[in-house]
PDB file of C-alpha atoms in Angstrom:
ATOM      1  CA  GLY W 129      15.056  30.717   3.594  1.00 62.00           C
ATOM      2  CA  ASN W 130      18.669  30.464   3.937  1.00 74.00           C
ATOM      3  CA  TYR W 131      17.910  29.263   8.302  1.00 76.00           C
ATOM      4  CA  ASP W 132      19.429  26.343   7.970  1.00 82.00           C
ATOM      5  CA  GLY W 133      23.182  27.628   6.449  1.00 85.00           C
ATOM      6  CA  LEU W 134      22.915  25.888   3.737  1.00 84.00           C
ATOM      7  CA  ASN W 135      22.413  27.244   1.201  1.00 85.00           C
ATOM      8  CA  GLN W 136      20.775  24.620  -0.708  1.00 84.00           C
ATOM      9  CA  LEU W 137      16.132  24.886  -1.610  1.00 84.00           C
ATOM     10  CA  PRO W 138      14.572  22.134   0.663  1.00 86.00           C
ATOM     11  CA  SER W 139      12.750  19.036   0.459  1.00 89.00           C
ATOM     12  CA  PHE W 140      11.138  16.416   2.373  1.00 93.00           C
ATOM     13  CA  GLU W 141       8.192  14.681   2.181  1.00 95.00           C
ATOM     14  CA  LEU W 142       4.780  15.398   4.081  1.00 94.00           C
ATOM     15  CA  HIS W 143       3.767  12.198   5.622  1.00 94.00           C
ATOM     16  CA  ILE W 144      -0.043  11.332   7.152  1.00 92.00           C
ATOM     17  CA  GLY W 145       0.344   9.771   9.900  1.00 89.00           C
ATOM     18  CA  PRO W 146       2.677   6.820   9.699  1.00 91.00           C
ATOM     19  CA  ASN W 147       1.541   6.609   5.606  1.00 91.00           C
ATOM     20  CA  ASN W 148       3.422   9.278   2.711  1.00 93.00           C
ATOM     21  CA  TRP W 149       1.121  12.357   1.682  1.00 91.00           C
ATOM     22  CA  THR W 150       3.236  13.576  -1.258  1.00 91.00           C
ATOM     23  CA  SER W 151       7.128  14.824  -1.592  1.00 91.00           C
ATOM     24  CA  VAL W 152       8.046  18.838  -1.352  1.00 90.00           C
ATOM     25  CA  SER W 153      10.942  20.533  -3.865  1.00 86.00           C
ATOM     26  CA  THR W 154      11.474  24.586  -2.777  1.00 82.00           C
ATOM     27  CA  LEU W 155      13.626  23.890  -6.706  1.00 80.00           C
ATOM     28  CA  GLY W 156      12.755  26.721  -9.023  1.00 74.00           C
ATOM     29  CA  VAL W 157       9.111  27.489  -7.536  1.00 75.00           C
ATOM     30  CA  THR W 158       8.923  31.321  -7.058  1.00 70.00           C
ATOM     31  CA  ASN W 159       5.513  31.927  -5.583  1.00 70.00           C
ATOM     32  CA  GLY W 160       5.777  28.461  -3.110  1.00 74.00           C
ATOM     33  CA  SER W 161       4.391  25.866  -3.278  1.00 80.00           C
ATOM     34  CA  ILE W 162       0.288  24.102  -1.858  1.00 82.00           C
ATOM     35  CA  HIS W 163      -0.025  20.878  -1.332  1.00 86.00           C
ATOM     36  CA  GLU W 164      -4.124  19.407  -1.046  1.00 86.00           C
ATOM     37  CA  MET W 165      -5.785  15.976   0.020  1.00 86.00           C
ATOM     38  CA  ILE W 166      -8.572  15.372   1.695  1.00 83.00           C
ATOM     39  CA  HIS W 167      -8.741  13.177   4.461  1.00 84.00           C
ATOM     40  CA  VAL W 168     -10.801  11.069   6.642  1.00 81.00           C
ATOM     41  CA  LEU W 169     -10.482  11.020   9.909  1.00 81.00           C
ATOM     42  CA  THR W 170     -10.727   7.689  11.851  1.00 80.00           C
ATOM     43  CA  THR W 171      -9.369   9.066  15.564  1.00 84.00           C
ATOM     44  CA  ASN W 172     -10.102  12.686  17.101  1.00 88.00           C
ATOM     45  CA  HIS W 173      -7.031  13.458  16.045  1.00 90.00           C
ATOM     46  CA  LEU W 174      -4.584  14.016  12.726  1.00 90.00           C
ATOM     47  CA  GLN W 175      -0.541  13.365  12.511  1.00 93.00           C
ATOM     48  CA  VAL W 176       1.914  15.458   9.341  1.00 94.00           C
ATOM     49  CA  CYS W 177       4.635  14.707   9.259  1.00 95.00           C
ATOM     50  CA  LEU W 178       7.817  16.013   7.877  1.00 95.00           C
ATOM     51  CA  VAL W 179       9.584  13.961   6.849  1.00 96.00           C
ATOM     52  CA  LYS W 180      13.897  14.218   6.720  1.00 94.00           C
ATOM     53  CA  THR W 181      14.779  13.063   3.424  1.00 93.00           C
ATOM     54  CA  GLY W 182      17.974  15.132   2.997  1.00 89.00           C
ATOM     55  CA  ASP W 183      20.026  17.340   4.423  1.00 89.00           C
ATOM     56  CA  THR W 184      17.874  19.769   4.109  1.00 88.00           C
ATOM     57  CA  THR W 185      15.478  20.470   6.871  1.00 89.00           C
ATOM     58  CA  PRO W 186      11.859  20.431   6.192  1.00 91.00           C
ATOM     59  CA  PHE W 187       9.799  23.330   6.575  1.00 88.00           C
ATOM     60  CA  ILE W 188       5.786  25.078   6.027  1.00 88.00           C
ATOM     61  CA  SER W 189       4.047  28.846   6.353  1.00 87.00           C
ATOM     62  CA  SER W 190       1.438  27.111   7.308  1.00 89.00           C
ATOM     63  CA  LEU W 191      -1.319  24.186   7.582  1.00 90.00           C
ATOM     64  CA  GLU W 192      -4.729  24.538   6.816  1.00 88.00           C
ATOM     65  CA  LEU W 193      -7.458  22.143   7.983  1.00 87.00           C
ATOM     66  CA  ARG W 194     -11.151  22.356   6.960  1.00 83.00           C
ATOM     67  CA  PRO W 195     -13.552  21.001   7.782  1.00 80.00           C
ATOM     68  CA  LEU W 196     -16.545  19.311   4.584  1.00 77.00           C
ATOM     69  CA  ASN W 197     -19.915  18.152   4.816  1.00 74.00           C
ATOM     70  CA  ASN W 198     -19.886  14.380   4.151  1.00 71.00           C
ATOM     71  CA  ASN W 199     -21.964  14.708   1.052  1.00 71.00           C
ATOM     72  CA  THR W 200     -19.498  17.215  -0.562  1.00 68.00           C
ATOM     73  CA  TYR W 201     -16.774  14.655  -1.644  1.00 70.00           C
ATOM     74  CA  VAL W 202     -18.315  10.353  -1.214  1.00 70.00           C
ATOM     75  CA  THR W 203     -15.181   8.436   0.336  1.00 69.00           C
ATOM     76  CA  GLN W 204     -15.720   6.490   3.025  1.00 68.00           C
ATOM     77  CA  SER W 205     -12.012   5.854   4.207  1.00 71.00           C
ATOM     78  CA  GLY W 206      -8.737   7.027   3.346  1.00 74.00           C
ATOM     79  CA  SER W 207      -7.809  10.138   1.128  1.00 82.00           C
ATOM     80  CA  LEU W 208      -8.623  12.286  -1.785  1.00 81.00           C
ATOM     81  CA  ILE W 209      -5.220  14.112  -3.346  1.00 82.00           C
ATOM     82  CA  ALA W 210      -5.737  17.200  -5.524  1.00 81.00           C
ATOM     83  CA  VAL W 211      -3.523  17.647  -8.625  1.00 80.00           C
ATOM     84  CA  SER W 212      -5.247  21.422  -9.456  1.00 81.00           C
ATOM     85  CA  ARG W 213      -7.531  22.717  -9.391  1.00 88.00           C
ATOM     86  CA  VAL W 214      -7.624  25.523 -12.434  1.00 90.00           C
ATOM     87  CA  TYR W 215     -10.644  28.551 -12.794  1.00 93.00           C
ATOM     88  CA  PHE W 216     -10.157  30.190 -16.783  1.00 92.00           C
ATOM     89  CA  SER W 217      -9.703  33.555 -16.288  1.00 91.00           C
ATOM     90  CA  PRO W 218      -6.764  36.234 -18.494  1.00 90.00           C
ATOM     91  CA  THR W 219      -6.447  37.324 -14.490  1.00 88.00           C
ATOM     92  CA  SER W 220      -3.211  36.598 -12.028  1.00 88.00           C
ATOM     93  CA  SER W 221      -5.718  36.766  -9.012  1.00 90.00           C
ATOM     94  CA  PHE W 222      -6.393  32.969  -7.299  1.00 92.00           C
ATOM     95  CA  VAL W 223      -9.679  32.506  -6.173  1.00 94.00           C
ATOM     96  CA  ARG W 224     -10.244  31.441  -1.916  1.00 90.00           C
ATOM     97  CA  PHE W 225     -12.047  32.544   0.895  1.00 88.00           C
ATOM     98  CA  ASP W 226     -15.008  34.632   0.177  1.00 90.00           C
ATOM     99  CA  GLU W 227     -15.655  34.209  -2.912  1.00 92.00           C
ATOM    100  CA  ASP W 228     -15.095  29.479  -2.436  1.00 91.00           C
ATOM    101  CA  ILE W 229     -17.451  29.570   1.787  1.00 88.00           C
ATOM    102  CA  HIS W 230     -14.804  26.060   1.247  1.00 86.00           C
ATOM    103  CA  ASP W 231     -11.572  28.034   0.765  1.00 86.00           C
ATOM    104  CA  ARG W 232     -10.216  26.277  -1.861  1.00 88.00           C
ATOM    105  CA  THR W 233      -6.602  27.481  -3.968  1.00 90.00           C
ATOM    106  CA  TRP W 234      -8.226  28.072  -7.558  1.00 93.00           C
ATOM    107  CA  VAL W 235      -5.189  28.860  -9.533  1.00 91.00           C
ATOM    108  CA  PRO W 236      -6.307  30.917 -13.098  1.00 92.00           C
ATOM    109  CA  PHE W 237      -5.293  29.057 -16.368  1.00 89.00           C
ATOM    110  CA  SER W 238      -4.488  30.584 -19.876  1.00 85.00           C
ATOM    111  CA  ASP W 239      -1.968  30.600 -22.309  1.00 86.00           C
ATOM    112  CA  ASN W 240      -2.325  31.670 -26.326  1.00 87.00           C
ATOM    113  CA  THR W 241      -4.173  29.785 -27.337  1.00 88.00           C
ATOM    114  CA  THR W 242      -7.817  31.025 -25.137  1.00 90.00           C
ATOM    115  CA  SER W 243      -9.579  34.207 -25.191  1.00 93.00           C
ATOM    116  CA  PHE W 244     -12.180  34.243 -22.714  1.00 93.00           C
ATOM    117  CA  LEU W 245     -16.410  35.090 -22.344  1.00 93.00           C
ATOM    118  CA  SER W 246     -17.454  35.968 -18.914  1.00 94.00           C
ATOM    119  CA  THR W 247     -21.097  37.368 -17.678  1.00 95.00           C
ATOM    120  CA  ASN W 248     -21.813  40.098 -15.462  1.00 95.00           C
ATOM    121  CA  VAL W 249     -25.263  37.512 -14.552  1.00 95.00           C
ATOM    122  CA  SER W 250     -25.070  35.294 -10.979  1.00 92.00           C
ATOM    123  CA  VAL W 251     -24.903  31.671 -12.453  1.00 93.00           C
ATOM    124  CA  ASP W 252     -25.968  28.852  -9.593  1.00 93.00           C
ATOM    125  CA  THR W 253     -23.292  27.875  -7.818  1.00 90.00           C
ATOM    126  CA  SER W 254     -25.612  26.055  -5.290  1.00 87.00           C
ATOM    127  CA  ASN W 255     -24.713  22.571  -5.026  1.00 85.00           C
ATOM    128  CA  LEU W 256     -22.614  20.237  -3.593  1.00 79.00           C
ATOM    129  CA  TYR W 257     -19.162  22.180  -5.227  1.00 84.00           C
ATOM    130  CA  ASN W 258     -20.629  25.705  -3.721  1.00 89.00           C
ATOM    131  CA  VAL W 259     -18.294  26.758  -7.272  1.00 93.00           C
ATOM    132  CA  PRO W 260     -17.616  30.172  -6.489  1.00 95.00           C
ATOM    133  CA  GLN W 261     -18.949  32.946  -7.880  1.00 95.00           C
ATOM    134  CA  PRO W 262     -15.782  34.057 -10.201  1.00 94.00           C
ATOM    135  CA  VAL W 263     -14.679  30.305 -11.550  1.00 95.00           C
ATOM    136  CA  ALA W 264     -18.796  30.012 -12.219  1.00 95.00           C
ATOM    137  CA  LYS W 265     -19.222  33.579 -14.364  1.00 95.00           C
ATOM    138  CA  THR W 266     -15.656  32.601 -16.632  1.00 94.00           C
ATOM    139  CA  ALA W 267     -15.002  30.431 -19.729  1.00 94.00           C
ATOM    140  CA  ALA W 268     -12.322  29.551 -22.205  1.00 93.00           C
ATOM    141  CA  VAL W 269     -12.897  28.934 -25.905  1.00 93.00           C
ATOM    142  CA  PRO W 270      -9.717  28.479 -28.708  1.00 93.00           C
ATOM    143  CA  ALA W 271      -9.099  32.040 -29.535  1.00 91.00           C
ATOM    144  CA  ASN W 272      -8.789  30.759 -33.526  1.00 92.00           C
ATOM    145  CA  VAL W 273     -12.159  29.257 -33.835  1.00 89.00           C
ATOM    146  CA  THR W 274     -11.481  27.417 -36.850  1.00 93.00           C
ATOM    147  CA  HIS W 275      -9.749  25.269 -34.017  1.00 92.00           C
ATOM    148  CA  PRO W 276      -9.984  22.705 -30.951  1.00 91.00           C
ATOM    149  CA  LEU W 277      -9.940  23.990 -27.160  1.00 88.00           C
ATOM    150  CA  THR W 278      -6.684  21.472 -26.599  1.00 85.00           C
ATOM    151  CA  LEU W 279      -5.577  22.185 -22.986  1.00 81.00           C
ATOM    152  CA  ASP W 280      -2.260  20.264 -22.295  1.00 78.00           C
ATOM    153  CA  TRP W 281      -0.428  20.207 -18.216  1.00 73.00           C
ATOM    154  CA  SER W 282       1.846  17.149 -16.888  1.00 72.00           C
ATOM    155  CA  LEU W 283       0.650  15.691 -13.436  1.00 68.00           C
ATOM    156  CA  ASP W 284       3.693  15.440 -10.764  1.00 60.00           C
ATOM    157  CA  GLU W 285       4.406  12.821  -9.421  1.00 50.00           C
TER     158      GLU W 285
END
């Protein structure tokens, strides 16, 4: 932290080539942030640019690239941006590789209106998405069975 000596939390943009991918702000972030996209390459190289938008210096801790089967997420060109990937769990454990063969990050979701169900039986997840077993083996139900299961979250722009 504070490697540029400004005592300010960085904010900047990420671009794929010349195109804006997302804005990054570290204000209020305690455990880091993940920005994920599926991008179909049209050439044999990829440019990821950190674009300075203020006084602070952009930074990333890691850039991870993963190959995907062409039929997993069907798009001929362009990009798909992941908004959220959650699974229902009373734990605070993220699920990643080696439980997810595609090394996707699954964030646990719980709140005080849900109860959880789980199974120890293996779940058949052998389809295009290959959902990991810890994700497929858990589910949420309303904590109060007379109420509906309602899930709310906001999408950052």
